[in-house]
Coordinates of C-alpha atoms in Angstrom, one line a residue:
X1 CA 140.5 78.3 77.2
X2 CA 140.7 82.0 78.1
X3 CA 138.3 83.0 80.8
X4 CA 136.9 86.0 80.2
X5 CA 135.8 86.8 83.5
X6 CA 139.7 86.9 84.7
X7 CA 140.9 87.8 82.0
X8 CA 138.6 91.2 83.0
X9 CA 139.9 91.2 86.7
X10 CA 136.1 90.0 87.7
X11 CA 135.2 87.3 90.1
X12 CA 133.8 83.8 89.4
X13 CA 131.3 81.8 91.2
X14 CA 132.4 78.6 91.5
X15 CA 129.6 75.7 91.9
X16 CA 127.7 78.6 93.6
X17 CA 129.7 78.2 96.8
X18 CA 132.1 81.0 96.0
X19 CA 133.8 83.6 93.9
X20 CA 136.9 83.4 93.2
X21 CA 138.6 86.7 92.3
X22 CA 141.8 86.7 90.2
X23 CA 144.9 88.8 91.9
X24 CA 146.2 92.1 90.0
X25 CA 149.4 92.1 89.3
X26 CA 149.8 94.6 91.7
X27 CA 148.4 92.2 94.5
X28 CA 150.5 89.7 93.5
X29 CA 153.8 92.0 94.5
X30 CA 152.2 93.7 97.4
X31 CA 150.9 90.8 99.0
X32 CA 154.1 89.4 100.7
X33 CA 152.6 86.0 101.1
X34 CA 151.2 85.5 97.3
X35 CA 153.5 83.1 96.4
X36 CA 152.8 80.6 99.2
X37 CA 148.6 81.5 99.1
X38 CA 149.6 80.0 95.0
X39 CA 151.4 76.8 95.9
X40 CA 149.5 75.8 98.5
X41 CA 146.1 76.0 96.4
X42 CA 147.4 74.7 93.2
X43 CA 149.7 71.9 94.2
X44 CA 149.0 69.0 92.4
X45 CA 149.2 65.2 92.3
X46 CA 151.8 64.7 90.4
X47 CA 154.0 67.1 91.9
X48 CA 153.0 66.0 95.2
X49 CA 154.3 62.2 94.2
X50 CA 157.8 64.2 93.1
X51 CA 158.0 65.7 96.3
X52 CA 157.3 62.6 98.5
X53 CA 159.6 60.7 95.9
X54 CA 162.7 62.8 97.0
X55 CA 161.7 62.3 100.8
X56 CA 161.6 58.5 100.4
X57 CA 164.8 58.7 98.5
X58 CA 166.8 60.6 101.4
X59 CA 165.2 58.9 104.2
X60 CA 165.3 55.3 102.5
X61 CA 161.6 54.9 103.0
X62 CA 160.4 51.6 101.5
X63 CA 157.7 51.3 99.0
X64 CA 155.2 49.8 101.8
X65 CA 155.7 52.6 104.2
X66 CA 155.1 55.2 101.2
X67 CA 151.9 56.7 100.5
X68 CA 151.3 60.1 98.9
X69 CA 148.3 61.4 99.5
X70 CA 145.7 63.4 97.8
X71 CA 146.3 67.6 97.4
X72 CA 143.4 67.5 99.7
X73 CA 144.9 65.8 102.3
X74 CA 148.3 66.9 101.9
X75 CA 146.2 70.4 103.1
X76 CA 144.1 68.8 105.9
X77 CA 146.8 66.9 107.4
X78 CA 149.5 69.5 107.6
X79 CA 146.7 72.0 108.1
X80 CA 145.7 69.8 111.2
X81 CA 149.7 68.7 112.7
X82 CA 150.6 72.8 112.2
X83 CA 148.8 75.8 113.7
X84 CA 151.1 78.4 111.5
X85 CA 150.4 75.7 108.6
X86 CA 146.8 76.1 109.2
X87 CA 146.7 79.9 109.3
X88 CA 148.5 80.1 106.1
X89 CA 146.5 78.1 104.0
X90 CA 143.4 79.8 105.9
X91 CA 144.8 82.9 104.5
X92 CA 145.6 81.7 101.4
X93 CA 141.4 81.3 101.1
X94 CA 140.8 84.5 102.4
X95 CA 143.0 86.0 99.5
X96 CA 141.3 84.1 96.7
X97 CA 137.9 84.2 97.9
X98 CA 137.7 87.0 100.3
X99 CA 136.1 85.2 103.0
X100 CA 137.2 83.2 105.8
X101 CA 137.1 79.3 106.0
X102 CA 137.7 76.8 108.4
X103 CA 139.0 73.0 108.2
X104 CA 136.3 70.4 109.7
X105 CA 138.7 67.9 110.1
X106 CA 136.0 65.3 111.4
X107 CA 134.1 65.9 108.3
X108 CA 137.1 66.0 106.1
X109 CA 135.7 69.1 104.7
X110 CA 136.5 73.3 104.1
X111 CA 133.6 74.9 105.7
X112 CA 133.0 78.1 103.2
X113 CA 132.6 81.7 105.6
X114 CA 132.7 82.0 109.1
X115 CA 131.3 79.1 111.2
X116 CA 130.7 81.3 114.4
X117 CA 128.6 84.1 112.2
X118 CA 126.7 81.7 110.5
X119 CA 125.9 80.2 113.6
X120 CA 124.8 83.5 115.2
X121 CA 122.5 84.3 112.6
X122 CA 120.9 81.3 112.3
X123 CA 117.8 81.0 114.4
X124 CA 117.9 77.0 113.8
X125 CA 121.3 75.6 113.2
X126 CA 121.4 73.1 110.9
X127 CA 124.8 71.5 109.9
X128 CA 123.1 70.5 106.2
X129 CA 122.5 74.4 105.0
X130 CA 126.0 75.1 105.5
X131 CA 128.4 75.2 102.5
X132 CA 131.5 73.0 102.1
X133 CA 134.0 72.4 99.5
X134 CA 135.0 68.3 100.0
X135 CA 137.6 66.2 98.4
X136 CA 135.6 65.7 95.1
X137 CA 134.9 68.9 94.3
X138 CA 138.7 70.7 95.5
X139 CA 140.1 69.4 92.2
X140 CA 137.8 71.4 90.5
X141 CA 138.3 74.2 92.8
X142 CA 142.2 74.2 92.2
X143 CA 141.6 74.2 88.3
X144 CA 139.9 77.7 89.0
X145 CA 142.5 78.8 91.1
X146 CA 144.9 77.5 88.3
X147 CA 142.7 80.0 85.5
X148 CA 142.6 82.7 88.4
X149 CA 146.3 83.2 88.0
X150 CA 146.7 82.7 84.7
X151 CA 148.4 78.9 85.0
X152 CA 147.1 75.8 83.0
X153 CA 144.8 73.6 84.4
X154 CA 145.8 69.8 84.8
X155 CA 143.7 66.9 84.4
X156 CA 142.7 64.4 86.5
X157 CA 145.5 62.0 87.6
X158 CA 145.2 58.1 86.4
X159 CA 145.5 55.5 88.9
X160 CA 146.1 52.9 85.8
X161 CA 148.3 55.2 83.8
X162 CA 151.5 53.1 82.6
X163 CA 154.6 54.0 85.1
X164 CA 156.8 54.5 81.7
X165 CA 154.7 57.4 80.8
X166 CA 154.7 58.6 84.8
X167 CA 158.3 58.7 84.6
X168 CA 158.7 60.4 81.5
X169 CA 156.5 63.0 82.8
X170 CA 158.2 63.5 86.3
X171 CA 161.5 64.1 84.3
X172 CA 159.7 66.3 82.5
X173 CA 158.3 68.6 85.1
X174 CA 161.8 67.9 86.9
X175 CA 163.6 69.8 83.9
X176 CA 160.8 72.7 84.0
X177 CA 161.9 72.9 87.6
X178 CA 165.4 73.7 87.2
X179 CA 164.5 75.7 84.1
X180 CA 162.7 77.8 86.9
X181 CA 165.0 78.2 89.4
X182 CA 168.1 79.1 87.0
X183 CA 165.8 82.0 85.5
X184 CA 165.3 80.9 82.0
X185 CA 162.7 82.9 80.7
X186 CA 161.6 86.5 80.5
X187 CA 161.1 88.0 83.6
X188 CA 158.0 89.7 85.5
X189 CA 159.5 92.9 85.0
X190 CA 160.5 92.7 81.7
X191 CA 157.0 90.9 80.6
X192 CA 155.6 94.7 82.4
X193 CA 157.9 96.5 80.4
X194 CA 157.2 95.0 77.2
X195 CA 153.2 94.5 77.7
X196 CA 153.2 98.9 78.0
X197 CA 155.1 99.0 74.6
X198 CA 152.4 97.1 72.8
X199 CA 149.9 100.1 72.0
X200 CA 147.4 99.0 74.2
X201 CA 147.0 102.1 76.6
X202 CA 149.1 100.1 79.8
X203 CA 151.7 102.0 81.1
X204 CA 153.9 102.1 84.6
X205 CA 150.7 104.4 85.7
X206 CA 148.2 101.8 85.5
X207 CA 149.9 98.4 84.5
X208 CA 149.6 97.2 87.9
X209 CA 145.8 97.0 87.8
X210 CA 145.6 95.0 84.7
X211 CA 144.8 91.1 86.2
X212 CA 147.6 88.7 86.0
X213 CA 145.8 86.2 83.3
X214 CA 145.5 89.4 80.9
X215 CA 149.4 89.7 81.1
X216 CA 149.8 86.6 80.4
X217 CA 146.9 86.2 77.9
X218 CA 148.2 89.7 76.3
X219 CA 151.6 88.5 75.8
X220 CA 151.1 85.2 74.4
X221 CA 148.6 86.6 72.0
X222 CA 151.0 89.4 71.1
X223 CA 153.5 86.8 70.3
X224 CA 151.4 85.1 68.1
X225 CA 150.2 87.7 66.5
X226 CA 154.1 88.7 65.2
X227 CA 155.0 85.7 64.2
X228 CA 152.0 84.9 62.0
X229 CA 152.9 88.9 60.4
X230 CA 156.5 87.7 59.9
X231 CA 155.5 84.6 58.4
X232 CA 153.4 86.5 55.8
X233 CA 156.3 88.7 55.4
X234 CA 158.5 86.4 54.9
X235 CA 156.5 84.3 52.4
X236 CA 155.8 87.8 50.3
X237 CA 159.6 87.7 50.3
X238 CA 159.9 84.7 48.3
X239 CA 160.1 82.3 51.5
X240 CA 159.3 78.2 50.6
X241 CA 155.7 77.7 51.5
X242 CA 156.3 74.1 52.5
X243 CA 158.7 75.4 55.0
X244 CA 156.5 78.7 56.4
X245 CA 153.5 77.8 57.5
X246 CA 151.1 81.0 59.1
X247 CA 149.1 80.3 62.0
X248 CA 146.4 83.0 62.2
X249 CA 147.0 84.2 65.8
X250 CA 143.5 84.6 66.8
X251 CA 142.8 81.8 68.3
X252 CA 141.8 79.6 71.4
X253 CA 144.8 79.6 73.9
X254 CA 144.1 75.0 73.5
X255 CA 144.3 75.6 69.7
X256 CA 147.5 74.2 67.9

């Protein structure tokens, strides 16, 4: 589903601990970092399991020394074992949320704004009123991320869930992977390109504002739209209707 809130380039509270606020295209070019700020906030079981899978496969790990942990703790751990690690990820926050965080490790817990203001401006400290993101409620937080940027959300992974279907869906996301990195696809540049020859009033000028879910949202929908118009075409035309089917094109992004 389409949130209108990024979709506008406006922030979102999440659980009332935060807004998140969805990168311009143009931030996500200028900021040299955005592409590490994005993995490391949206990583996800599944392709945490990949990852750890591969490791275990070159370093001959064996199944009872091999335990994949949690997106969670994949961030507290490496946040915790590497300083630079740690800075990134706090960055990566920072750019998403626009304020600071910091990892209570002892807690196991992402302390929302900065520990040593709060502190200061709190005549009574009390560890209770301040505001933490924990384990339970980062999957949520990643989803958001996940709508921020204009990616699909996941669900929540299955502990029972038949190793036949786990394996077809790591080859799956294993061929997505190489589709990636042999640059299959239309590219950002030409999805700019294309996006200011739609009538819409985007140009070179001012394209770079636009949020990166409505480029997305804008090119899908445009895609839809001409295919339902040459379907109709095409049926006027004398096309078989058991063959073309038109699918209006407005319609809810999780709408077949």
């Amino acid at each position: 589903m389409l949130n209108p809130h990024f979709f506008l380039g406006l922030p979102q509270s999440f659980k009332e601990k935060c807004f998140i606020y969805p990168p311009s295209i143009e931030e996500t070019l200028r900021v040299e970092n955005y592409q590490r700020y994005r993995h490391l906030l949206t990583i996800s079981q599944e392709e945490l399991e990949d990852e750890y899978i591969q490791e275990k496969e070159k370093q001959r790990i064996t199944d009872s020394d091999f335990n994949v942990p949690t997106p969670f703790e994949y961030l507290l751990i490496n946040a915790y074992h590497n300083k630079n690690f740690e800075r990134l990820a706090q960055q990566a926050f920072q750019f998403f949320i626009k304020q600071p965080v910091t990892f209570v490790y002892e807690k196991k817990a992402i302390l929302i704004g900065d520990l040593r203001e709060k502190i200061l401006q709190s005549k009574t400290p009390n560890f209770n009123n301040l505001i933490f993101i924990d384990e339970e409620e980062y999957f949520d937080f990643q989803n958001m991320i996940r709508e921020a940027i204009g990616d699909k959300t996941v669900e929540k992974p299955r502990p029972d869930e038949d190793p036949r279907i786990k394996r077809i869906k790591a080859k799956a996301r294993y061929r997505d992977k190489i589709k990636a990195e042999k640059g299959m696809g239309v590219s950002l540049g030409t999805s700019l390109a294309a996006i200011c020859c739609m009538n819409v009033g985007l140009n070179p000028l001012n394209v770079g504002k636009v949020s990166f879910v409505a480029l997305r949202a804008l090119t899908d929908i445009y895609q839809d739209k001409e295919r339902y118009q040459l379907d109709i075409e095409s049926l006027l035309a004398g096309a078989d209707s058991k063959k073309v089917k038109p699918k209006y094109w407005i319609k809810n992004s999780n709408e077949q």
